[in-house]
XYZ file of C-alpha atoms in Angstrom:
242
model
C 0.015 -0.145 0.166
C 2.012 3.781 -0.987
C 2.604 5.354 2.109
C 2.936 9.408 2.147
C 6.702 9.468 0.849
C 5.399 7.946 -2.280
C 1.961 9.886 -2.370
C 4.380 13.335 -1.989
C 5.535 12.786 -5.693
C 3.050 9.470 -7.484
C 2.052 12.197 -9.790
C 5.401 14.007 -10.682
C 7.351 11.390 -10.861
C 5.009 8.912 -13.463
C 3.994 12.382 -15.627
C 8.177 13.209 -16.069
C 8.260 9.414 -17.010
C 5.878 9.849 -19.847
C 2.008 8.754 -18.072
C -0.864 11.713 -20.182
C -3.412 10.889 -17.637
C -5.630 13.002 -19.381
C -5.059 10.572 -22.757
C -6.434 7.858 -20.323
C -9.212 8.987 -19.246
C -10.369 10.429 -22.792
C -9.070 6.981 -24.472
C -10.966 4.558 -22.079
C -13.898 7.098 -22.402
C -14.169 6.727 -25.914
C -14.118 2.765 -26.417
C -16.521 2.813 -22.508
C -19.025 4.646 -24.816
C -19.185 3.109 -27.424
C -20.217 -0.443 -25.645
C -22.974 1.996 -23.370
C -23.510 6.023 -25.269
C -25.336 6.810 -22.708
C -22.800 6.142 -19.172
C -23.082 9.437 -17.039
C -21.561 7.763 -13.550
C -18.197 6.710 -13.132
C -16.355 4.680 -10.349
C -12.728 4.265 -10.008
C -11.632 1.781 -8.341
C -7.806 2.241 -7.164
C -8.207 6.123 -7.651
C -4.631 6.778 -5.993
C -4.509 10.670 -5.265
C -7.085 10.955 -7.857
C -4.951 11.740 -11.674
C -7.779 10.105 -13.385
C -10.524 10.905 -11.980
C -9.438 14.671 -12.229
C -10.211 14.014 -16.415
C -12.814 11.693 -16.155
C -14.877 14.302 -13.522
C -14.743 16.384 -17.023
C -16.365 13.671 -19.130
C -19.145 11.792 -16.727
C -21.827 13.233 -15.122
C -21.014 11.849 -11.116
C -17.249 9.793 -10.167
C -16.313 8.677 -7.164
C -13.205 7.000 -6.456
C -11.980 3.453 -4.278
C -8.918 4.579 -3.151
C -6.779 1.698 0.280
C -4.263 3.522 1.251
C -5.590 6.294 3.553
C -2.249 8.782 2.236
C -3.807 8.627 -1.473
C -7.301 9.379 -0.237
C -6.641 12.874 1.570
C -3.718 13.449 -1.566
C -7.042 12.851 -3.821
C -9.737 14.923 -1.859
C -7.641 17.554 -1.293
C -7.302 17.576 -5.207
C -10.941 17.043 -6.190
C -13.137 18.412 -3.055
C -16.377 17.663 -4.778
C -15.503 14.308 -5.161
C -16.290 11.415 -3.387
C -13.134 9.128 -2.260
C -14.170 6.431 0.020
C -10.704 4.260 1.628
C -12.161 0.687 0.654
C -9.712 -2.716 -0.379
C -10.951 -3.461 -4.213
C -11.441 -7.156 -3.067
C -14.387 -6.860 -1.125
C -16.287 -2.942 -0.537
C -20.400 -2.558 -1.158
C -20.790 1.550 -1.248
C -24.914 1.021 -1.467
C -24.444 2.842 -5.000
C -24.402 1.417 -8.660
C -22.627 2.989 -11.305
C -22.421 3.371 -15.005
C -18.562 2.989 -15.251
C -16.245 0.961 -13.049
C -12.283 1.318 -14.199
C -9.279 0.351 -12.194
C -6.384 1.875 -13.844
C -2.294 1.873 -14.110
C -1.865 -2.789 -13.360
C -3.681 -1.999 -9.759
C -5.806 -5.457 -10.043
C -1.949 -7.653 -10.262
C -2.421 -6.393 -6.390
C -5.057 -9.204 -5.924
C -2.262 -11.836 -4.560
C -4.429 -15.376 -6.479
C -7.003 -15.735 -8.491
C -9.521 -16.394 -5.986
C -9.065 -12.953 -5.599
C -9.162 -11.506 -8.847
C -12.405 -13.173 -8.800
C -13.381 -11.833 -5.509
C -12.438 -7.747 -6.566
C -14.557 -8.564 -10.603
C -17.773 -9.693 -8.452
C -17.344 -5.965 -6.325
C -16.870 -4.588 -9.223
C -20.117 -6.059 -11.732
C -22.219 -5.589 -7.681
C -21.601 -1.611 -8.327
C -22.918 -1.463 -12.388
C -25.779 -0.968 -13.279
C -27.514 -2.602 -15.929
C -25.274 -2.516 -19.226
C -22.449 -0.876 -17.717
C -18.775 -1.257 -18.238
C -16.116 -2.616 -16.082
C -12.807 -1.020 -18.039
C -10.000 -2.618 -16.389
C -5.866 -1.385 -17.054
C -3.897 -4.825 -16.579
C -0.423 -5.413 -15.237
C 1.483 -7.645 -17.281
C 1.277 -11.283 -18.969
C 3.339 -13.991 -17.661
C 4.755 -13.651 -21.177
C 5.217 -10.443 -22.010
C 6.860 -9.295 -18.812
C 10.525 -8.273 -18.496
C 12.292 -10.346 -15.787
C 14.840 -8.313 -14.597
C 13.940 -4.783 -16.097
C 15.607 -2.137 -14.471
C 14.570 1.792 -14.822
C 15.394 4.702 -14.072
C 14.137 8.408 -13.933
C 15.102 11.649 -13.251
C 12.882 14.652 -12.716
C 12.906 18.300 -11.388
C 9.984 21.098 -11.116
C 9.631 23.976 -9.474
C 12.927 23.373 -7.360
C 12.945 19.669 -6.431
C 14.594 16.647 -8.101
C 13.456 13.603 -8.443
C 15.014 10.189 -9.279
C 13.654 7.222 -9.217
C 15.526 3.184 -10.335
C 13.065 0.292 -10.358
C 14.369 -3.519 -10.479
C 12.125 -5.735 -11.607
C 12.786 -9.768 -11.141
C 10.108 -13.223 -11.595
C 8.918 -14.092 -7.798
C 6.610 -17.471 -8.533
C 3.293 -16.243 -9.848
C 4.194 -12.861 -9.609
C 6.813 -10.201 -9.832
C 8.922 -7.925 -7.077
C 9.855 -4.621 -7.974
C 12.176 -2.934 -5.555
C 11.822 1.315 -6.597
C 14.168 3.565 -4.757
C 13.372 7.079 -4.643
C 16.118 10.663 -3.777
C 14.137 13.505 -3.108
C 15.326 16.460 -3.142
C 15.037 20.123 -2.507
C 16.585 23.980 -1.480
C 14.715 23.843 2.049
C 14.502 20.274 3.181
C 18.073 19.072 1.388
C 18.313 15.244 0.050
C 16.555 12.014 1.474
C 15.663 8.306 0.272
C 13.118 6.056 0.432
C 12.175 2.809 -1.205
C 9.234 0.961 -2.075
C 8.968 -3.104 -2.735
C 5.567 -4.333 -4.865
C 4.265 -7.984 -5.354
C 2.329 -7.856 -8.276
C 0.419 -10.672 -9.816
C 1.421 -12.017 -13.209
C -1.986 -13.521 -14.549
C -2.464 -14.599 -17.811
C -5.025 -13.687 -20.345
C -7.177 -16.420 -19.810
C -7.506 -15.784 -15.910
C -8.543 -12.340 -16.256
C -11.001 -13.377 -18.353
C -12.307 -15.884 -16.664
C -12.904 -13.662 -13.611
C -14.772 -11.181 -15.794
C -17.421 -14.318 -16.849
C -17.773 -15.358 -13.781
C -19.012 -12.044 -12.557
C -21.573 -12.228 -15.382
C -19.989 -9.798 -17.454
C -18.850 -10.522 -21.290
C -15.014 -9.458 -21.781
C -13.201 -8.357 -24.706
C -9.429 -7.591 -24.662
C -8.232 -4.905 -26.463
C -4.189 -4.856 -27.016
C -1.830 -2.189 -27.345
C -2.773 0.846 -25.163
C -1.635 1.479 -21.910
C 2.086 0.934 -22.083
C 1.214 -2.470 -23.694
C -0.380 -3.732 -21.719
C -3.657 -3.407 -23.091
C -7.307 -3.332 -21.798
C -10.091 -5.597 -20.378
C -13.983 -4.098 -21.079
C -16.520 -6.124 -19.219
C -19.958 -5.757 -19.822
C -22.852 -6.285 -17.474
C -25.927 -7.460 -19.389
C -29.019 -4.603 -19.933
C -31.530 -7.219 -18.027
C -29.512 -7.908 -15.452
C -31.491 -7.718 -11.678
C -30.204 -4.895 -9.384
């Protein structure tokens, strides 16, 4: 779970690496509206600091977020004071509300540790859909597309603050372990270093698709977007009972 140190620099470092939250939100909305043209409401699960949500708010009449990390929730609420952002676990949550669209971006579904948790998570998403609603998931890497031993490094300076990020990712059973080191330096606070370790499941495409279908969703996979990880779109039946 992301802590306060990373929350402070999360969007800065990823935008410097080329992540375009606005473009991703626009493209996902376009694809969702192909399946549900009248979609008006959206829930972004694992919404982080609200970087995608602030753009979704321009495309939908009503949006909300769900996030497990309390520092991330606080950041999202500061950035989007008019948007409900709930504290909750994607594997088991109940907001007593339904949405036309449920999204889960940035590979966050990979934090489900087993296929049973993957199924529980998709079932929770489906429970929060209106009839004919759409679940859109940007998955983590598949076993055959994951680069074992991958190293990346980035440095950016914005408004007098310099952030360096170096990561190493290696296969760990049916998952990958990613160790990330950060150095943050600015004029007043000097330099500090902290680390994050993430264990992210390498589910097969078929495992994602099985979880969508078990949740009662017709599923399609779109290869290419999100740095090559692709996009899953699951659609609920229009005659489903709320």
